[in-house]
mmCIF file with all atom_site columns, C-alpha atoms in Angstrom:
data_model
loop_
_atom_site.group_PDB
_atom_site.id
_atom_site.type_symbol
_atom_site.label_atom_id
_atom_site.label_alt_id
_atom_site.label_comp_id
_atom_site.label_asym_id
_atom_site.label_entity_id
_atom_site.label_seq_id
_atom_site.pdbx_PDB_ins_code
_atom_site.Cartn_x
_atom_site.Cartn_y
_atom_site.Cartn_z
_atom_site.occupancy
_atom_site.B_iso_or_equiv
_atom_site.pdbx_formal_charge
_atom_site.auth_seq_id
_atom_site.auth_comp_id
_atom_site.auth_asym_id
_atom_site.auth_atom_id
_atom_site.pdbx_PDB_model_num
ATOM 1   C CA . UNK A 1 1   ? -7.938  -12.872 -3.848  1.00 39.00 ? 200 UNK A CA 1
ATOM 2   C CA . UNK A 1 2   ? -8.554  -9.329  -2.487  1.00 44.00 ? 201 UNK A CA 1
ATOM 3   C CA . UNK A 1 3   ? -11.410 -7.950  -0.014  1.00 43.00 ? 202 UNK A CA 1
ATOM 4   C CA . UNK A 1 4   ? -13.054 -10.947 2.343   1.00 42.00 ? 203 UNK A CA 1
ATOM 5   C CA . UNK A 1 5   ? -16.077 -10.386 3.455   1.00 42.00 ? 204 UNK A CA 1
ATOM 6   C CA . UNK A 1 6   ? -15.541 -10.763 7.037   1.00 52.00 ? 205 UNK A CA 1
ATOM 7   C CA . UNK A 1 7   ? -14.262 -7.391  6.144   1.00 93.00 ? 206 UNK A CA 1
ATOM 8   C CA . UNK A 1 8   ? -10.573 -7.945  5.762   1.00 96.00 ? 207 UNK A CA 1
ATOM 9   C CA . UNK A 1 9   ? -8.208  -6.876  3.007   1.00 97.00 ? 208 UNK A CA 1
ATOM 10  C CA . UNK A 1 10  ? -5.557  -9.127  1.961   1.00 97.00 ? 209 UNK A CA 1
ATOM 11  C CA . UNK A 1 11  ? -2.609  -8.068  0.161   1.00 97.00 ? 210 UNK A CA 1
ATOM 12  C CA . UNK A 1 12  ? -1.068  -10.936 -1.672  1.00 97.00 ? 211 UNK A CA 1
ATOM 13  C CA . UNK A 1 13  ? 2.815   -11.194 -2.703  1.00 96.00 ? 212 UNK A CA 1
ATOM 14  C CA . UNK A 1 14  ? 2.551   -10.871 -6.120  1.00 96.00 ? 213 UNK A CA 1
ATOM 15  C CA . UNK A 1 15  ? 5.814   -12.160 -7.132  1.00 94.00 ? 214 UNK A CA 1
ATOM 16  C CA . UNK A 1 16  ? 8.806   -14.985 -6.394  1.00 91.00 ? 215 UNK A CA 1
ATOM 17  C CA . UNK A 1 17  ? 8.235   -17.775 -4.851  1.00 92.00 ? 216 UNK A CA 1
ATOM 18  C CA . UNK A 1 18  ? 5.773   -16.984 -2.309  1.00 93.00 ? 217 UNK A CA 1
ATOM 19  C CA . UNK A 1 19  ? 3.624   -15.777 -5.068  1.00 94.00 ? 218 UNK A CA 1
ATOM 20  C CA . UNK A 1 20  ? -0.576  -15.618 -4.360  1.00 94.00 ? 219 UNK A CA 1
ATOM 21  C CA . UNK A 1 21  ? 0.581   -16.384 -0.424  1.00 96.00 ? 220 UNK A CA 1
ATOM 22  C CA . UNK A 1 22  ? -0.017  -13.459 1.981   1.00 97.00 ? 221 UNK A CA 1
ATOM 23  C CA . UNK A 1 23  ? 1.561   -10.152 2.450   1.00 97.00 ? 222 UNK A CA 1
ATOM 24  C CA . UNK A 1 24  ? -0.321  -9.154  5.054   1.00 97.00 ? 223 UNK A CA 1
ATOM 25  C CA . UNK A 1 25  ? -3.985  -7.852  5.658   1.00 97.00 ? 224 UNK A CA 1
ATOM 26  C CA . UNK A 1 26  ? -5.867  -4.923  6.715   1.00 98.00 ? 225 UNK A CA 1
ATOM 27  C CA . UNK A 1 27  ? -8.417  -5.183  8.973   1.00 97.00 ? 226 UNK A CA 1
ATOM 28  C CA . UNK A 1 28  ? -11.808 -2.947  8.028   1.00 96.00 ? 227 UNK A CA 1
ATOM 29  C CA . UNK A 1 29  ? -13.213 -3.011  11.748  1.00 95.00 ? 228 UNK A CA 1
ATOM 30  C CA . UNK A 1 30  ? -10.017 -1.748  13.736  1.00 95.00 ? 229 UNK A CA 1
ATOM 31  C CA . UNK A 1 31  ? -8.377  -0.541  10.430  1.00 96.00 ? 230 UNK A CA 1
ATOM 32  C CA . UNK A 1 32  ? -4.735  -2.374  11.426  1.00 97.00 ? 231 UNK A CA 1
ATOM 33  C CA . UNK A 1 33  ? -2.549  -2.851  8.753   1.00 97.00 ? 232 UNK A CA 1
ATOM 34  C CA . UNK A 1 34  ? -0.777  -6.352  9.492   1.00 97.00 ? 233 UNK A CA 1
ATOM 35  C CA . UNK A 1 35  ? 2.351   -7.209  7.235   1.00 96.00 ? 234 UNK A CA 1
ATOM 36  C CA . UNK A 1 36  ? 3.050   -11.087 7.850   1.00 95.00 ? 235 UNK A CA 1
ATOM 37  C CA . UNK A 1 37  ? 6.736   -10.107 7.998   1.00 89.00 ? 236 UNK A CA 1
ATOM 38  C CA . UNK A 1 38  ? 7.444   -8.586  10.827  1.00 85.00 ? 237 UNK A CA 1
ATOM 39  C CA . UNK A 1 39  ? 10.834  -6.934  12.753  1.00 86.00 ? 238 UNK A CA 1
ATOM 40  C CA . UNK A 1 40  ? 11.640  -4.266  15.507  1.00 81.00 ? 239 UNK A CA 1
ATOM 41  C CA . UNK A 1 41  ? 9.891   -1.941  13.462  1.00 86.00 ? 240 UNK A CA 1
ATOM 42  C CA . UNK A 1 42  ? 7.800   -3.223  11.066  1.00 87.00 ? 241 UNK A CA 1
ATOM 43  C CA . UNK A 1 43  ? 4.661   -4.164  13.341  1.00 93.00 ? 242 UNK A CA 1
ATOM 44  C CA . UNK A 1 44  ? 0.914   -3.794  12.842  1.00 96.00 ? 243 UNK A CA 1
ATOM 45  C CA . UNK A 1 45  ? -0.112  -0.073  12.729  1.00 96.00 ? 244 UNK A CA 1
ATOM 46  C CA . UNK A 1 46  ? -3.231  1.411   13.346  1.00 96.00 ? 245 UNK A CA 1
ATOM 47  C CA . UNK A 1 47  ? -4.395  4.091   10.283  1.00 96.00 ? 246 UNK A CA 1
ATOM 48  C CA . UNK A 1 48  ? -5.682  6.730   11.583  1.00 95.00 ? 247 UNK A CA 1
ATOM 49  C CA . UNK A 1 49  ? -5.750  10.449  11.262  1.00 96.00 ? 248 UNK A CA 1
ATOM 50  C CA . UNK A 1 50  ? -2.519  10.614  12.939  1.00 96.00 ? 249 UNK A CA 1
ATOM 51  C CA . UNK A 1 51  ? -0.866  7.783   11.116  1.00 96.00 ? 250 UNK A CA 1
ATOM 52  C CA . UNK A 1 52  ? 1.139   8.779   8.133   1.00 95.00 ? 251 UNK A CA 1
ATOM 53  C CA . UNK A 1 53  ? 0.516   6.899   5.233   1.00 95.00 ? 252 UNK A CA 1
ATOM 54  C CA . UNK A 1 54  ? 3.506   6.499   2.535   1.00 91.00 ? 253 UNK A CA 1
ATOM 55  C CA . UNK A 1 55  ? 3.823   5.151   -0.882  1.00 91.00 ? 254 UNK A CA 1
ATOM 56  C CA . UNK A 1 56  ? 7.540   3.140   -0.784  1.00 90.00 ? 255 UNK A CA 1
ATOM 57  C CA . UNK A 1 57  ? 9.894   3.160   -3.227  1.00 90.00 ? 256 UNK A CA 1
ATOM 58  C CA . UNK A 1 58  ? 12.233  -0.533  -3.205  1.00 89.00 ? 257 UNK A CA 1
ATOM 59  C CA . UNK A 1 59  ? 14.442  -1.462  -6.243  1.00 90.00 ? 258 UNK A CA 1
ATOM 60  C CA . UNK A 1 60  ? 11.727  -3.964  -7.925  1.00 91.00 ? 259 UNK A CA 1
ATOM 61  C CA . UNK A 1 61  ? 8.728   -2.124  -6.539  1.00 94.00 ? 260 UNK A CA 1
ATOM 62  C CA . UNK A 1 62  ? 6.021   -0.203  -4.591  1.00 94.00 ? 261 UNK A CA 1
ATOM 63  C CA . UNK A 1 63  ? 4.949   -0.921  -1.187  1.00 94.00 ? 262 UNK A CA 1
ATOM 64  C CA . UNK A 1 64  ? 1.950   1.145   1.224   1.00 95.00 ? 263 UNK A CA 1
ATOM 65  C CA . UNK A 1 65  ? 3.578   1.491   4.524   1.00 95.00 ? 264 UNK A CA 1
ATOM 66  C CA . UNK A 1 66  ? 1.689   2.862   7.696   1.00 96.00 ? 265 UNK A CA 1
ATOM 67  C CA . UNK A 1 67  ? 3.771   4.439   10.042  1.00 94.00 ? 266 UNK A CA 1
ATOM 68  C CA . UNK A 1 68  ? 2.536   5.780   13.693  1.00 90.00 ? 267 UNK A CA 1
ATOM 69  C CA . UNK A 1 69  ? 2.533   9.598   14.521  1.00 85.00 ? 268 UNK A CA 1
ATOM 70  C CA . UNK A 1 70  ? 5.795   8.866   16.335  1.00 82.00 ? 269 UNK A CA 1
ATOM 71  C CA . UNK A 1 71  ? 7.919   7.153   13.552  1.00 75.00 ? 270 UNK A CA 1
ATOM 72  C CA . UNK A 1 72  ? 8.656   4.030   15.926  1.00 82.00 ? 271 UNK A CA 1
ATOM 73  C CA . UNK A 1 73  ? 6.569   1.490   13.449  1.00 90.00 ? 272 UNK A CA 1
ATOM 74  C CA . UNK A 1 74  ? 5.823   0.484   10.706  1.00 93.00 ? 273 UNK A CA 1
ATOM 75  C CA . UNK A 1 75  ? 3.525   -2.250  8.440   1.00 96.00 ? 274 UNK A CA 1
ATOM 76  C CA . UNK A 1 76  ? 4.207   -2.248  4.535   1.00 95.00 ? 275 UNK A CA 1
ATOM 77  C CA . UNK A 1 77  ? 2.586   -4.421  2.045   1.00 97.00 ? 276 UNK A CA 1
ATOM 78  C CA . UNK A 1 78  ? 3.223   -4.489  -1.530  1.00 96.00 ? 277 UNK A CA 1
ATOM 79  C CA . UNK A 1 79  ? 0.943   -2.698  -4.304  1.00 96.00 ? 278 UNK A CA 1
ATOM 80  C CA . UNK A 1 80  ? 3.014   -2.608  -7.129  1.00 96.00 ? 279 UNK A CA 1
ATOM 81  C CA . UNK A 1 81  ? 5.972   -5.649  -8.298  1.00 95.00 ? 280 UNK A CA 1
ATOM 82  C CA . UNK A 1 82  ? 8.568   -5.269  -11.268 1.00 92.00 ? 281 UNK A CA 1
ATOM 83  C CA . UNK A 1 83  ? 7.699   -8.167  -13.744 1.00 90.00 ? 282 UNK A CA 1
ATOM 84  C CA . UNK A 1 84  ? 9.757   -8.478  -17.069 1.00 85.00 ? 283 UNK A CA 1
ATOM 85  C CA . UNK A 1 85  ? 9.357   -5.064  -18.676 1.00 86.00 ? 284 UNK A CA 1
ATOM 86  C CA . UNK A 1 86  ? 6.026   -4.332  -17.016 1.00 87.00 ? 285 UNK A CA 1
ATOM 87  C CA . UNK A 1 87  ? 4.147   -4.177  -13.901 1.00 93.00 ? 286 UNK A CA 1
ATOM 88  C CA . UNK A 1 88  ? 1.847   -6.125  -11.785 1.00 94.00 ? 287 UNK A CA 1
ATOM 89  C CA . UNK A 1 89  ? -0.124  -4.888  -9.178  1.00 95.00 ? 288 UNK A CA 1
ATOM 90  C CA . UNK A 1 90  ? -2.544  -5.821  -6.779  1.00 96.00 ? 289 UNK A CA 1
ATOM 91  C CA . UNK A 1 91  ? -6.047  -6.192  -8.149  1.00 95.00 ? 290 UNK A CA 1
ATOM 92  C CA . UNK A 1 92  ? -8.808  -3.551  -8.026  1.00 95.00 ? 291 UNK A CA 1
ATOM 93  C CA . UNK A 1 93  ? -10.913 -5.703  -5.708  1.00 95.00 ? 292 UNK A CA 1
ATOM 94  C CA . UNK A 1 94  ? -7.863  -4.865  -2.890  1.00 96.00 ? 293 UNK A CA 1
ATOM 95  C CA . UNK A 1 95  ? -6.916  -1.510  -3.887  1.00 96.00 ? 294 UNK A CA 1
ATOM 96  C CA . UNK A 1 96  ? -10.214 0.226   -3.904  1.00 96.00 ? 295 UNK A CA 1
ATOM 97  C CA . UNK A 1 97  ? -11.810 -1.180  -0.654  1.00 97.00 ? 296 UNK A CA 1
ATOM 98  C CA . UNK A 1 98  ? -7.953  0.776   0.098   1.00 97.00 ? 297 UNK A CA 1
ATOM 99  C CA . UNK A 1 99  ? -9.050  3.781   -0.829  1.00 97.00 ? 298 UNK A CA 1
ATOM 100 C CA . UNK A 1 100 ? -12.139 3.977   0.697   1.00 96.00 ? 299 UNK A CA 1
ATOM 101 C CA . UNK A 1 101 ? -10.552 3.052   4.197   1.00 97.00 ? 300 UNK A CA 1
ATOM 102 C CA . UNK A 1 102 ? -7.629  5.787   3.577   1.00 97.00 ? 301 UNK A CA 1
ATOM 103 C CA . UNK A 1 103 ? -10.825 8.348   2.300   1.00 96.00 ? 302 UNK A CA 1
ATOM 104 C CA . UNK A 1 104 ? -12.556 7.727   5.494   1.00 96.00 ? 303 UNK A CA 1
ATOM 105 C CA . UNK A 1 105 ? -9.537  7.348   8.277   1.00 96.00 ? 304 UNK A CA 1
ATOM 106 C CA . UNK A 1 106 ? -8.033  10.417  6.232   1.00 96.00 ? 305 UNK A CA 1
ATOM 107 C CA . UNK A 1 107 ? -4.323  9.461   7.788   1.00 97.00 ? 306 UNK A CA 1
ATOM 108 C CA . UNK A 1 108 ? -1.691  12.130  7.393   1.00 95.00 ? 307 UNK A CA 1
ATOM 109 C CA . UNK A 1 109 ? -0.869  12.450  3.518   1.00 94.00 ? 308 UNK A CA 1
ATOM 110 C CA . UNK A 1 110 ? -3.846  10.357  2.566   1.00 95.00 ? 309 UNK A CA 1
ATOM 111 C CA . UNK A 1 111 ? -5.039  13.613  -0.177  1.00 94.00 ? 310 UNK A CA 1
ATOM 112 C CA . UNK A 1 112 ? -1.380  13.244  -1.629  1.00 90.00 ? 311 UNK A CA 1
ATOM 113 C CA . UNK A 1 113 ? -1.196  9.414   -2.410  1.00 93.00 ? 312 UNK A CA 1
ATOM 114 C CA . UNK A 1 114 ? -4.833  8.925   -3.337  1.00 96.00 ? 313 UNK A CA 1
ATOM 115 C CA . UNK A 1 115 ? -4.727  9.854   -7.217  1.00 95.00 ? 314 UNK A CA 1
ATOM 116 C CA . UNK A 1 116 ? -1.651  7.335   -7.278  1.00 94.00 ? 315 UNK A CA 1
ATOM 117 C CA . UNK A 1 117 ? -4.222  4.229   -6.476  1.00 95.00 ? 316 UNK A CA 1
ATOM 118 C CA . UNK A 1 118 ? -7.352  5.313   -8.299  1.00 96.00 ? 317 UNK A CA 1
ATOM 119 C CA . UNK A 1 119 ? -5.251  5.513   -11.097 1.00 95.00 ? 318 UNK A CA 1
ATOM 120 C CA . UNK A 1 120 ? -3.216  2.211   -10.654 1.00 93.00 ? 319 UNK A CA 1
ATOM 121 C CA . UNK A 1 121 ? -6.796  0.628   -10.230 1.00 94.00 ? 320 UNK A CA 1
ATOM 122 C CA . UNK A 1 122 ? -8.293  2.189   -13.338 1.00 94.00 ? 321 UNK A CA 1
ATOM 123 C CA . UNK A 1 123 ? -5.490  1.200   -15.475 1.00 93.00 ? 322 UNK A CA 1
ATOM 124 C CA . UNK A 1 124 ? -5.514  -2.621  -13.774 1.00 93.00 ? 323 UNK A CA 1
ATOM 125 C CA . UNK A 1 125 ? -9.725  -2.626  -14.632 1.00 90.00 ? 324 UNK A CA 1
ATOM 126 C CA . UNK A 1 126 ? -9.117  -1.509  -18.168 1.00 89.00 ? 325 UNK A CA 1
ATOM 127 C CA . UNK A 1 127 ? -6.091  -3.934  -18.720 1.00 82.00 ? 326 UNK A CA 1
ATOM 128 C CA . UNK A 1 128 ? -3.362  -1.245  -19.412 1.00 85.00 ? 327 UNK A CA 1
ATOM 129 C CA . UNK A 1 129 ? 0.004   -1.318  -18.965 1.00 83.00 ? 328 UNK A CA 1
ATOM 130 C CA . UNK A 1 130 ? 1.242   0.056   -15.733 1.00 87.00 ? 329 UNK A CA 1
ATOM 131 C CA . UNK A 1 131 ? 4.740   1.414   -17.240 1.00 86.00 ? 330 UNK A CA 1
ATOM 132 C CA . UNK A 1 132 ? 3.526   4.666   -17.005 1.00 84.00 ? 331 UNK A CA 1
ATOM 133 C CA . UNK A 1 133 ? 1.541   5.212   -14.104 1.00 88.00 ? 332 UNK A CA 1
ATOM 134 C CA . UNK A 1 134 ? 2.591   7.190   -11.138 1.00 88.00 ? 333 UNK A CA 1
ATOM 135 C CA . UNK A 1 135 ? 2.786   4.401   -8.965  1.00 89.00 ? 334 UNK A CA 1
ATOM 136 C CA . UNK A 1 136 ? 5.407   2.992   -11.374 1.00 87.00 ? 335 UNK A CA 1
ATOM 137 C CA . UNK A 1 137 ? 7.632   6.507   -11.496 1.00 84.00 ? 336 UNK A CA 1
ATOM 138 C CA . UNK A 1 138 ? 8.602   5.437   -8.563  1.00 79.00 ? 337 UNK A CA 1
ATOM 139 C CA . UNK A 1 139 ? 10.166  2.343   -8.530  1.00 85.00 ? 338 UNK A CA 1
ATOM 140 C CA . UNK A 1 140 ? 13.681  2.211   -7.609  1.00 77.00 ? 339 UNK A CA 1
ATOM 141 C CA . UNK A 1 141 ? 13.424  5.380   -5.499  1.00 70.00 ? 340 UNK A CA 1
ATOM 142 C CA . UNK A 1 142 ? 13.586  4.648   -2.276  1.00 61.00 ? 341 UNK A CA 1
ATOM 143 C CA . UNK A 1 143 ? 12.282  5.759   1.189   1.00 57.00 ? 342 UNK A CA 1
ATOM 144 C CA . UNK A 1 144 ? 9.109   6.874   1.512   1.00 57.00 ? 343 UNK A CA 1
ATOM 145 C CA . UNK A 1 145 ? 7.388   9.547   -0.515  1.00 54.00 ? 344 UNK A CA 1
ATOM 146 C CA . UNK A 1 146 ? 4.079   11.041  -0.995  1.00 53.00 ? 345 UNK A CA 1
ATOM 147 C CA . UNK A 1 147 ? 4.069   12.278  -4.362  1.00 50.00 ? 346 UNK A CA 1
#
């Protein structure tokens, strides 16, 4: 689970039955965020420093979406799942080889969301509950926001 090193991310569904199975993947070399579902709009994206890069509010969770400078697609993966009264989330070995890539591509945004996933990583590594987190605020809100 997490960072290949053929120098891929891959984002795993962390809940349900497709559970452990692929959510998509980011590629390091072309830095293409690839959801395995895909529709009109939701499409590999390209992050770069025009790209805007969201954290997504959905009624049982958190998703990363990409979207292009002109707002005509989309990729979203899933970072953060509603499980019981907690949270799971992806593991550190996906979310900071994340962070680096946003640090580096610095998409639209990117200073904004940041302190969202170094936190939700630190708390994962030290085995903490994710109730609190910032990540977790935002659960249930809907459309995209960057803190």
């Amino acid at each position: 689970m997490g960072a290949t090193g053929a120098g891929t991310i891959v984002f795993l569904h962390l809940v349900g039955p497709e559970k452990g199975s692929p959510a998509g993947t980011f590629d390091c070399g072309t830095g293409v965020l690839t959801p395995v579902r895909t529709s009109l709009m939701v499409k590999p994206v390209r992050l770069e420093r025009r790209a805007y890069v969201h954290l997504r509010g959905r009624k049982t969770g958190v998703d990363l979406s990409v979207e292009r400078f002109n707002g005509w697609r989309q990729a979203r993966v899933p970072l953060l799942e509603s499980v019981g009264s907690d949270y799971v989330s992806q593991p550190p070995e996906v979310v900071r080889p994340l962070i680096a890539e946003i640090e580096a591509r610095r998409p639209i945004w990117a200073d904004k969301l940041l302190p969202a996933l170094v936190e939700n990583a630190n708390l994962v590594e030290k085995d903490r509950s994710l109730l609190s987190s910032l990540l977790a605020r935002r659960v249930g809100a809907g459309g995209n926001w960057s803190l």
